[in-house]
Every structure is written in C-alpha cells, then in structure tokens.
Short mmCIF file of C-alpha atoms and ligand atoms in Angstrom, two decimals:
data_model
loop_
_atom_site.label_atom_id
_atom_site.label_comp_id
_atom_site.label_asym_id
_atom_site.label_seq_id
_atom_site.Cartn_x
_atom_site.Cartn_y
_atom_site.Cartn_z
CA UNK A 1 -39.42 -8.43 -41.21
CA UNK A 2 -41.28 -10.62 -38.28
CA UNK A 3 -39.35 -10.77 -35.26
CA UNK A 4 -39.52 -13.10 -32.63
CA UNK A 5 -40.37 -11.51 -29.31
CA UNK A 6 -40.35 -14.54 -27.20
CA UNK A 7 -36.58 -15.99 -27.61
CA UNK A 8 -34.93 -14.65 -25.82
CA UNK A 9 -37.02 -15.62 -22.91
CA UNK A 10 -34.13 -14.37 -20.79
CA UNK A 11 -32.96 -11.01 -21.21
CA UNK A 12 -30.50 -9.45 -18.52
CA UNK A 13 -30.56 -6.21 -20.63
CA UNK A 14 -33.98 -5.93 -18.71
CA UNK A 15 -31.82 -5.27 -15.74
CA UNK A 16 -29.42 -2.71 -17.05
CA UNK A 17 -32.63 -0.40 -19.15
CA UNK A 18 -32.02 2.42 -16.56
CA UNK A 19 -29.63 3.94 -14.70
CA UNK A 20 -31.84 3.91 -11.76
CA UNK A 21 -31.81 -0.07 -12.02
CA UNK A 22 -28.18 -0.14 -12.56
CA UNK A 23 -27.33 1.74 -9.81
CA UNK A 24 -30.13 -0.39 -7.57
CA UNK A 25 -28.46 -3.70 -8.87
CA UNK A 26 -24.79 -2.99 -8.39
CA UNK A 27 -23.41 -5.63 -6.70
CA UNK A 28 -20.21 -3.48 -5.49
CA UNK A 29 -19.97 -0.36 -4.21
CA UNK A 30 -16.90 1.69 -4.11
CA UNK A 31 -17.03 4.17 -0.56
CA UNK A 32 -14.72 6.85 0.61
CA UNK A 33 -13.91 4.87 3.73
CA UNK A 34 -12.50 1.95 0.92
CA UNK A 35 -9.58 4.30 0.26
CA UNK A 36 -5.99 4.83 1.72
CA UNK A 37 -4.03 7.86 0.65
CA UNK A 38 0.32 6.69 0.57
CA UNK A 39 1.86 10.10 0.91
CA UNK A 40 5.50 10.75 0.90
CA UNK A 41 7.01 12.75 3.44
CA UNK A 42 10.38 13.86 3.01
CA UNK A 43 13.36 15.03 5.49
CA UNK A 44 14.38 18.61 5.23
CA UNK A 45 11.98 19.68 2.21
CA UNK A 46 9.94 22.70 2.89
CA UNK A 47 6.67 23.12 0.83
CA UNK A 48 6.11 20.03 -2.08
CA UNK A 49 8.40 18.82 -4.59
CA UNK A 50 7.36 16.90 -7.74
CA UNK A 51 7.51 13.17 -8.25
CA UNK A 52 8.70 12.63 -12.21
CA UNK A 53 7.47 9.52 -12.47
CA UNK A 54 4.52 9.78 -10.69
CA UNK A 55 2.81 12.68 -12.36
CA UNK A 56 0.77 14.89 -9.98
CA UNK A 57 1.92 13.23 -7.03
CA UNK A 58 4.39 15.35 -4.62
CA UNK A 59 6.90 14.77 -1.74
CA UNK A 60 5.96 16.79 1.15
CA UNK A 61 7.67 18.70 3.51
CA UNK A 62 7.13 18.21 7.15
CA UNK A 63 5.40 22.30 6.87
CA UNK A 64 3.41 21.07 4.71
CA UNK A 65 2.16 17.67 5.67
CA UNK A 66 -0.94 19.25 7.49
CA UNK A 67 -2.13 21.12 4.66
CA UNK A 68 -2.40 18.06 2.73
CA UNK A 69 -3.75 16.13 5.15
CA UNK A 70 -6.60 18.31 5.76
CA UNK A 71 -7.27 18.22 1.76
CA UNK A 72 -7.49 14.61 2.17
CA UNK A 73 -9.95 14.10 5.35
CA UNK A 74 -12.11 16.79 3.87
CA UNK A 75 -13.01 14.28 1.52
CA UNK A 76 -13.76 11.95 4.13
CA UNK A 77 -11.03 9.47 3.28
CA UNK A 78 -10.27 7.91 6.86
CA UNK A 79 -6.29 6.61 6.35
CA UNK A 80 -2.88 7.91 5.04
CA UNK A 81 -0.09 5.36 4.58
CA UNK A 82 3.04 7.38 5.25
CA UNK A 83 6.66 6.89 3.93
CA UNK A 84 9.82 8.65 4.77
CA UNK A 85 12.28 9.95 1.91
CA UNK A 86 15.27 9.77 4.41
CA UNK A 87 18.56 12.38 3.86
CA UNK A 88 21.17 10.80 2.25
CA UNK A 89 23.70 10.95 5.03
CA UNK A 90 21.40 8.96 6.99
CA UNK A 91 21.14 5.91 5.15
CA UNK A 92 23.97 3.23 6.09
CA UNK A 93 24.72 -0.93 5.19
CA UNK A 94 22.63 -1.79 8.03
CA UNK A 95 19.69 0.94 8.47
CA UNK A 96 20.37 2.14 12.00
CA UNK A 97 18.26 5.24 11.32
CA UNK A 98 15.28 2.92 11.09
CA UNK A 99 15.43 1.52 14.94
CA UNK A 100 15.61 5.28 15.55
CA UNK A 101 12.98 6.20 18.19
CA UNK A 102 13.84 9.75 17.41
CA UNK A 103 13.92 9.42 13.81
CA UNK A 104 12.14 11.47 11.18
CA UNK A 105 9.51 9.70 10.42
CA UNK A 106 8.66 8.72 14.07
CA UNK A 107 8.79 12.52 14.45
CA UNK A 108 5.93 13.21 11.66
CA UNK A 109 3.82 10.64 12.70
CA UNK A 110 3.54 12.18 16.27
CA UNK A 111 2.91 15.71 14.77
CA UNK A 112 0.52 13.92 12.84
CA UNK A 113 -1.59 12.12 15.29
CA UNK A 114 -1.46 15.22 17.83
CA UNK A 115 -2.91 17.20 15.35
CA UNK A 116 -5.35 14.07 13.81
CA UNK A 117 -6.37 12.09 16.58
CA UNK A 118 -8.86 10.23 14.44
CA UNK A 119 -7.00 9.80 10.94
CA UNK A 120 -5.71 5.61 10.94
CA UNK A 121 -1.80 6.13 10.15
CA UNK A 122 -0.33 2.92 8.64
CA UNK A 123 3.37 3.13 8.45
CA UNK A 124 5.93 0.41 6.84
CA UNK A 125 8.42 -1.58 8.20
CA UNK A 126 11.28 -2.31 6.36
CA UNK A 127 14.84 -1.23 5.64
CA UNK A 128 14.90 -0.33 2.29
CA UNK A 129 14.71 4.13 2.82
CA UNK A 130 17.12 3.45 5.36
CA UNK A 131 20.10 1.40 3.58
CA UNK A 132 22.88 2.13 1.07
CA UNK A 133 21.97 -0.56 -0.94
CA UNK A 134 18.20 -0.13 -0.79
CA UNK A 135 17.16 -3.07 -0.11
CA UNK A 136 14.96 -4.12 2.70
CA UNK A 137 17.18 -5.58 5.22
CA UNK A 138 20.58 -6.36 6.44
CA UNK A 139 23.06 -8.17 4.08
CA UNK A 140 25.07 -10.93 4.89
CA UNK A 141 28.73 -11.79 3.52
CA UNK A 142 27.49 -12.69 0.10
CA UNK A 143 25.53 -9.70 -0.63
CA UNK A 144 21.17 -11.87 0.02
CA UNK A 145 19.39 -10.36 2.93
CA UNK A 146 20.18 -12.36 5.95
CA UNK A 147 16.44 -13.24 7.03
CA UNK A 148 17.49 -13.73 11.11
CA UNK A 149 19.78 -11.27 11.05
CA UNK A 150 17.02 -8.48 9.68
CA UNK A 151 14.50 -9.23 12.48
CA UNK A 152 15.92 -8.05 15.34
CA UNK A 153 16.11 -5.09 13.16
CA UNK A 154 12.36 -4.57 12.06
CA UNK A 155 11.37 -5.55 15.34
CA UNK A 156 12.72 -2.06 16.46
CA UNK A 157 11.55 -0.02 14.04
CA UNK A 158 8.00 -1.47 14.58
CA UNK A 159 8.58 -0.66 18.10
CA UNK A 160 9.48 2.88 17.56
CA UNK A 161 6.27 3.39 14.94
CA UNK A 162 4.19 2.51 17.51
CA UNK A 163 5.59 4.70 20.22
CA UNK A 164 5.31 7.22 18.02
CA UNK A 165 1.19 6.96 17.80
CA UNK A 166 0.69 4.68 14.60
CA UNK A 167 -2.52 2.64 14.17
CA UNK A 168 -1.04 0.47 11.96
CA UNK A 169 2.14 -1.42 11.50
CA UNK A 170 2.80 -2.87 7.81
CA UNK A 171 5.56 -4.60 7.37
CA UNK A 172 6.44 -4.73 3.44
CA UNK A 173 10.14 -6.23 3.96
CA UNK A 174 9.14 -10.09 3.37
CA UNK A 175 11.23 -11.72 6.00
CA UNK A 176 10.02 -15.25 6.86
CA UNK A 177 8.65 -14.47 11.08
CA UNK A 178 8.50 -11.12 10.74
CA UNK A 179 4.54 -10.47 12.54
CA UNK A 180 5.68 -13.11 15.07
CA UNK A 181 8.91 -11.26 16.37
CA UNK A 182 6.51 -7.95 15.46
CA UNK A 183 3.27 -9.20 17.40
CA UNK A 184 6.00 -10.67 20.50
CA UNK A 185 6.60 -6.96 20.76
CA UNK A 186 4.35 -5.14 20.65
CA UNK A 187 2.33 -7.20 23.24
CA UNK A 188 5.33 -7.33 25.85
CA UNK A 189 5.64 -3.50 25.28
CA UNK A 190 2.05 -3.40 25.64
CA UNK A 191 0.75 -2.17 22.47
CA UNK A 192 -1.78 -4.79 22.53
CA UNK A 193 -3.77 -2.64 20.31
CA UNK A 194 -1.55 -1.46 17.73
CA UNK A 195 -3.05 -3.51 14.72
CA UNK A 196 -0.41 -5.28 12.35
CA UNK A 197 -1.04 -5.04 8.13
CA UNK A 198 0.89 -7.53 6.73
CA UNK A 199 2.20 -7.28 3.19
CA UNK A 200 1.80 -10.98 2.93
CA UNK A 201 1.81 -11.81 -0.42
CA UNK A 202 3.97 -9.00 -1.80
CA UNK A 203 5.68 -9.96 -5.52
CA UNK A 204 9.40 -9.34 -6.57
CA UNK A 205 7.19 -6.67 -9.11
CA UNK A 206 8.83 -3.82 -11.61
CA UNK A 207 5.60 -2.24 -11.17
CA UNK A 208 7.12 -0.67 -7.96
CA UNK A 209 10.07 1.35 -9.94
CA UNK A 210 8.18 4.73 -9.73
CA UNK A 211 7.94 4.17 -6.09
CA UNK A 212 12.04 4.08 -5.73
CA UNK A 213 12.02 7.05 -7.83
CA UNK A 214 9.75 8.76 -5.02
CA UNK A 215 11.65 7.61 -2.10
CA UNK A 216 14.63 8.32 -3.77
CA UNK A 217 16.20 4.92 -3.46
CA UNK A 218 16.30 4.28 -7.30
CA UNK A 219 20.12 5.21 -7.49
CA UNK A 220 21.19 3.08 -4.44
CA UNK A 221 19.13 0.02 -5.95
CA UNK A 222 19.96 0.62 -9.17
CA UNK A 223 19.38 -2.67 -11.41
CA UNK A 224 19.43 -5.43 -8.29
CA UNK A 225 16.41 -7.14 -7.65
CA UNK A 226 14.59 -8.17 -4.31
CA UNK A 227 13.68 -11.82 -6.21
CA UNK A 228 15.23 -14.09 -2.92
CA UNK A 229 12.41 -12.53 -0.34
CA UNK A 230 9.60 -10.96 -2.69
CA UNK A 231 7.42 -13.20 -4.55
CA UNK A 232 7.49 -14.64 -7.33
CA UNK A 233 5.17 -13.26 -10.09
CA UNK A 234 4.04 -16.68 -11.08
CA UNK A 235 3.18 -18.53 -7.91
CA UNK A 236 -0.83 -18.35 -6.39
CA UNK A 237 0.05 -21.50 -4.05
CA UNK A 238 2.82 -19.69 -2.01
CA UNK A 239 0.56 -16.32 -1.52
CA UNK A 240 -2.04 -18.27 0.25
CA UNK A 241 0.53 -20.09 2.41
CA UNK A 242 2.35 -17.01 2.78
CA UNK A 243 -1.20 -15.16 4.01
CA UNK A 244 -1.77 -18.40 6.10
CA UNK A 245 1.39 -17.86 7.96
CA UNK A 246 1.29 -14.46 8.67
CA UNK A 247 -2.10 -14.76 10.04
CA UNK A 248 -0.91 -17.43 12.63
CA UNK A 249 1.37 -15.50 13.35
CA UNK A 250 -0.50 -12.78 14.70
CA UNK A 251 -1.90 -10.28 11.58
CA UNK A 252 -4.76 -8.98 11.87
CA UNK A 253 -4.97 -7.67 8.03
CA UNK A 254 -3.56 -8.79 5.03
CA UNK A 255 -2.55 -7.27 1.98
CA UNK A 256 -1.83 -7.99 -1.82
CA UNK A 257 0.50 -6.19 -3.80
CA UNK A 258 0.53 -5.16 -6.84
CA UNK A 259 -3.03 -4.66 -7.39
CA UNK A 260 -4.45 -5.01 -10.82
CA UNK A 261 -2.19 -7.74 -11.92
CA UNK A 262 -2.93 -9.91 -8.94
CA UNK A 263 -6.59 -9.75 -8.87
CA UNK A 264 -6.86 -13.62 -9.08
CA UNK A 265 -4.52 -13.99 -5.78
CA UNK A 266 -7.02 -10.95 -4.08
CA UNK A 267 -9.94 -13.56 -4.79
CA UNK A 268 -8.52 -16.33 -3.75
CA UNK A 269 -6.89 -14.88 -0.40
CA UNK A 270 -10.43 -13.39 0.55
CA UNK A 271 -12.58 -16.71 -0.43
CA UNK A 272 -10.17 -18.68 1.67
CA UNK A 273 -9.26 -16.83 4.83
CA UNK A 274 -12.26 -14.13 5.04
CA UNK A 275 -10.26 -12.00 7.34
CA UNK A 276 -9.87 -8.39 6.22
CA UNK A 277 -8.10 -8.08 2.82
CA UNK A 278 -6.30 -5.12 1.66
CA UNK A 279 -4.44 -4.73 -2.11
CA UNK A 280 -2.36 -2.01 -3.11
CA UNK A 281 -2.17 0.01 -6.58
CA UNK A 282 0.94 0.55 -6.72
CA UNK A 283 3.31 3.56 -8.19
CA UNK A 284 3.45 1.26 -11.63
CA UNK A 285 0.15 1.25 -11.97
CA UNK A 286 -1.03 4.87 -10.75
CA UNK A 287 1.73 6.04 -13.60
CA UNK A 288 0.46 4.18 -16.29
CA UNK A 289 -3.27 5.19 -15.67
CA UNK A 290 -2.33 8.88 -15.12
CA UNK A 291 0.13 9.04 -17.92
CA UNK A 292 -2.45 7.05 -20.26
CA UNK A 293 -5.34 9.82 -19.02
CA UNK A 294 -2.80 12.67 -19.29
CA UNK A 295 -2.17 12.09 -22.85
CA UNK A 296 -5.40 11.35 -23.76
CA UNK A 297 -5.38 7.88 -24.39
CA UNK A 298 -7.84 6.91 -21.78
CA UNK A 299 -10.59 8.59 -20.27
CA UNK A 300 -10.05 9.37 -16.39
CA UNK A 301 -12.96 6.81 -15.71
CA UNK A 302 -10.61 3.92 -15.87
CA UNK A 303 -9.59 5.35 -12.65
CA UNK A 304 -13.36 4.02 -10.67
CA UNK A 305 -13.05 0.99 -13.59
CA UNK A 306 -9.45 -0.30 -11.80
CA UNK A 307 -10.71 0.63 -8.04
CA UNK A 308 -14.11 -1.55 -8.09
CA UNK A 309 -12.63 -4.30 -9.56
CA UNK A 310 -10.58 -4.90 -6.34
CA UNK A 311 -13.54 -4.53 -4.59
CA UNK A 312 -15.15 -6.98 -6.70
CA UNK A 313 -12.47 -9.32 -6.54
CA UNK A 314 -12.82 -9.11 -2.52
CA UNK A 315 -10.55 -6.34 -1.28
CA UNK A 316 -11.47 -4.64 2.01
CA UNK A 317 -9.66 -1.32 1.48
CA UNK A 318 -7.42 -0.42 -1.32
CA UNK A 319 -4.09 1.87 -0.61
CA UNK A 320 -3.85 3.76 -4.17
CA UNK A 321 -2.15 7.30 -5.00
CA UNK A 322 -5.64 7.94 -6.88
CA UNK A 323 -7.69 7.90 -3.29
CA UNK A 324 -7.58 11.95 -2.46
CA UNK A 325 -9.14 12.76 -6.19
CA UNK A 326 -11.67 9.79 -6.22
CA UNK A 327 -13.11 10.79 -2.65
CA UNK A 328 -13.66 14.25 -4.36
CA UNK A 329 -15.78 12.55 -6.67
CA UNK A 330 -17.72 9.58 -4.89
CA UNK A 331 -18.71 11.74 -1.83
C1 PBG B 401 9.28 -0.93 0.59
C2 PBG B 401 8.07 -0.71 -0.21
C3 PBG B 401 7.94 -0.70 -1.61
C4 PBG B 401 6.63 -0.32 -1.88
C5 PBG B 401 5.99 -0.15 -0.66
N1 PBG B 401 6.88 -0.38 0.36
C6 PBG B 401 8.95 -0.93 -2.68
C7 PBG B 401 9.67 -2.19 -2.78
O1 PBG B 401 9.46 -3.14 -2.04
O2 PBG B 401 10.55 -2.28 -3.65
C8 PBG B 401 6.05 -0.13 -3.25
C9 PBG B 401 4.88 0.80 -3.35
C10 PBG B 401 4.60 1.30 -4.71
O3 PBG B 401 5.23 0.91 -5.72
O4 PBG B 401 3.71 2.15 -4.82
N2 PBG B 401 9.57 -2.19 1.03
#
C-alpha cells in the first residue's frame, strides 16, 4: 500500500515524539509555590480527627498544628489558608466570637506566625463558623443577611486577623462593600501592608457541602441556602463586575470559587483585569477526585490533570486540599 508522506505537510505530533520535547514545549507549568494548603484547625481537639467527607483530610488540634505545618513547608509549599471549627457554645445569632481579638483562631494564627515567620497565612472573614444559623452574617427580621448590618461586623474580625499576624485577609462572606469598610481599616489601624484576597466571584455552589461537614456547620445550616449574597451559578457578567468592584475597592488579589466548574469565569477574570488571580478547589471537588481515585475509578493523575488546567486557564495560585501531596511529588 503507497502512502503519501507529504500530506500532512503539518504535523504537530512532530512536537509531542519525545518526552524531552514535551516537557521543553509545555506551555504551563505547575510549581510548588502555585499551591495553598486550607487546613482546619479546631477548638479543644488534641491530636487529628477525621473529616468523613473529605477522605484523608483531618481537623487539627491546636498540639498538633505545628507538626503539620512543618510536613507541609518541607515540601516547599509557601501558604496555609486556615479555618477555625469553633465550640459549639461559642457560636450565637450574631457571631460575637468572630470580632473576638482573643478568639481561637486569632490565638493559632499568632502561635503560628511566632513559630513560621515566613509561611503567608490567609485567613477568612466571614460569619458563618461563628453563627447559629451558619450563615455568613447577621440576619435581619425576615431571616436574609442584612448586608449593612454585617459590615461593621467583618470589619472587626478583619481587624483582629490582622493583629493577630495574618498576611492575608480573605473575605468569603459576599457582602456588597466589604474590602472598602475592610481596606478603611486596616489603613487607619495602620496595617497598610496586610494584603486583602477577595473571594470576589464566589457562587451560591453545593460543591462546598463537604466543607460544612469539616467546619462542623452542616447541622446549623442544614438545607438553607446562601443564594441572596453568593452567586449565581449561571451568571459570567456579574463575576467580572463583581471582581471589578472589589478591586476599586481596594483588593489586591482576587479569587474564583469553585474551581473546575468555573474555569471559563478564571479566564475571563485574568484576560480582563491581569491583576493576580487566585481559584479555589473546593471540598466538592477534592471529594469527588479522592473518592473517584480511592475506589479505583480514576487514576491519582487526574489530580496534576485538574491543577494545570487552572493554571492554564490563568490562575495565579490555586488553594486546594490536594497541595501538601502534590508538592511531594512536583519538587
Ligand atoms: C465560608 C467559606 C466556605 C468555603 C470557604 N469559606 C463555605 C461557604 O461559603 O458555604 C468553602 C470551601 C470549600 O468548600 O472547600 N464562607
């Protein structure tokens, strides 16, 4: 049989022949320093406790915390997002605990920097492990989260993160003014250097339900929704106004949440603002990928598959319950 050997006169297989040439021709690169390690810290644990829906991931005790930390910057991963599992008699309507200067968090994230000078904390503000009814602010007479009423309220807790020694204040709650009440205060208290990651275009996602599990909010939620301040899963218009907004109003990096589901809105947030762009895999989609890999359905390299897409889509730094085991690898 005669075969043609000049059509095709293009051939991009030529480019993939070795893995030599595929490596030289990668146009994204996944790096240690891409990767932020969430880890849950809880009040009045000692040693780990198990996460059920979030196989191999643990609550930590406050003993403990530095053990696991070490683990992580040994693999030369650079950031830990941290969030509290708060005691149960803490948590009130309104979230007092939160504005807390001495609160438990506050409290680990001092141990932590004194003992990690150099590891970037980024902490959360919102109401949500702080409240009876879980969500992420204060509630007005017909049950919504009152928007003006919640500021005050955030503004507070930001203030006491960043007394406390974190690098990085995220607010995840949604309220419309948020970073500008957040930035007004931290420059008059003159943390003019405390940077602020916005959750900006954060969607009213189910792919967060492991995450209540972990915090332990799941039972004071139960089957509400956060629909009136997260975003809606359908809208790509609003994210970019919502990103435009916060960064007027004083962030200095934004993020996108969920992750895989949203890589269009990752694209289009980084093509059209260029400022740095973070996106978060959430508990939902760690779960599904572990659980998938655990049972044998998948191979664990869909793991590096779903991180370098975000990077390909544009993302800066991705926060991901994955990070600590992919480091090990990718060193
Ligand atoms: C709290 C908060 C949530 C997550 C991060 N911060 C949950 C929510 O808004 O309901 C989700 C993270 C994850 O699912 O991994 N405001």
């Amino acid at each position: 049989m005669s075969v043609d050997r000049n059509f095709p006169s293009t051939r991009l297989r030529r480019l993939r022949k070795s893995a030599n040439l595929r490596a030289m021709l990668a146009e994204t690169q996944l790096t240690v320093s891409d990767l932020i390690q969430p880890i849950f810290i809880k009040e009045n644990l000692s040693g780990r406790e198990a996460i059920k829906t979030m196989p191999g991931i643990d609550r930590l005790g406050l003993d403990i915390v530095n053990e696991e930390i070490d683990d992580i910057i040994q693999t030369g991963i650079k950031s830990v997002a941290v969030f509290p599992v708060i005691d149960e008699s803490k948590k009130d309507e309104t979230g007092a605990q939160a504005a807390i200067e001495e609160n438990f968090i506050n409290g680990a994230i001092r141990n932590i920097k004194e003992s990690y000078p150099e590891l970037v904390v980024i902490a959360d503000v919102a109401l949500d492990p702080y409240t009876t009814h879980g969500h992420d602010g204060i509630l007005n007479e017909t049950g919504d989260v009152d928007n003006d009423l919640t500021l005050p309220a955030l503004r507070d807790q930001a203030l006491g993160l960043a007394k406390a020694g974190t690098d990085i204040i995220a607010p995840s709650d949604m309220m419309d003014g948020r970073i500008k009440v957040i930035r007004d205060a931290l420059e008059q208290n003159d943390f003019v250097n405390t940077l602020i990651l916005s959750y900006a275009a954060k969607y009213s996602s189910k792919f967060y339900g492991p995450f209540k599990d972990a915090v332990e909010s799941a039972k004071f939620f139960g089957n509400k929704t956060k629909d009136t301040y997260q975003m809606p899963i359908s809208n790509i218009n609003e994210a970019l106004q919502e990103v435009a907004m916060d960064i007027q109003e004083g962030a200095d990096i934004v993020m996108v949440k969920p992750g895989m589901p949203y890589l269009d809105v990752v694209k289009a947030v980084k093509d059209e603002f260029l400022i740095p762009t973070f996106v978060y895999q959430v508990s939902g989609e760690y779960s599904m990928l572990q659980t998938a890999i655990n049972e044998g359905l998948l191979s664990k390299e869909v793991i590096i598959e779903s991180l370098l897409a975000f990077k390909r889509a544009g993302a800066d730094c991705i926060l991901t319950y994955f990070a600590k085991d992919v480091a090990k690898k990718i060193k």
